[in-house]
């Protein structure tokens, strides 16, 4: 399941973006 790795990376980027926006 390579999709899991991609999803994890996408989630991480979204998380970092949220912190920067805050």
mmCIF file of C-alpha atoms in Angstrom:
data_model
loop_
_atom_site.group_PDB
_atom_site.id
_atom_site.type_symbol
_atom_site.label_atom_id
_atom_site.label_comp_id
_atom_site.label_asym_id
_atom_site.label_seq_id
_atom_site.Cartn_x
_atom_site.Cartn_y
_atom_site.Cartn_z
ATOM 1 C CA UNK A 1 0.000 0.000 0.000
ATOM 2 C CA UNK A 2 2.059 2.917 -1.237
ATOM 3 C CA UNK A 3 -0.980 5.184 -0.954
ATOM 4 C CA UNK A 4 -0.530 5.169 2.824
ATOM 5 C CA UNK A 5 2.887 6.787 2.506
ATOM 6 C CA UNK A 6 1.572 9.479 0.173
ATOM 7 C CA UNK A 7 -1.390 10.192 2.428
ATOM 8 C CA UNK A 8 0.888 10.502 5.443
ATOM 9 C CA UNK A 9 3.110 13.009 3.622
ATOM 10 C CA UNK A 10 0.081 15.024 2.472
ATOM 11 C CA UNK A 11 -1.280 15.101 6.016
ATOM 12 C CA UNK A 12 2.092 16.238 7.366
ATOM 13 C CA UNK A 13 2.313 19.081 4.842
ATOM 14 C CA UNK A 14 -1.215 20.193 5.689
ATOM 15 C CA UNK A 15 -0.331 20.105 9.383
ATOM 16 C CA UNK A 16 2.776 22.254 8.873
ATOM 17 C CA UNK A 17 0.841 24.685 6.700
ATOM 18 C CA UNK A 18 -1.763 25.047 9.437
ATOM 19 C CA UNK A 19 0.923 25.822 12.013
ATOM 20 C CA UNK A 20 2.512 28.457 9.771
ATOM 21 C CA UNK A 21 -0.869 30.045 9.087
ATOM 22 C CA UNK A 22 -1.686 30.166 12.781
#
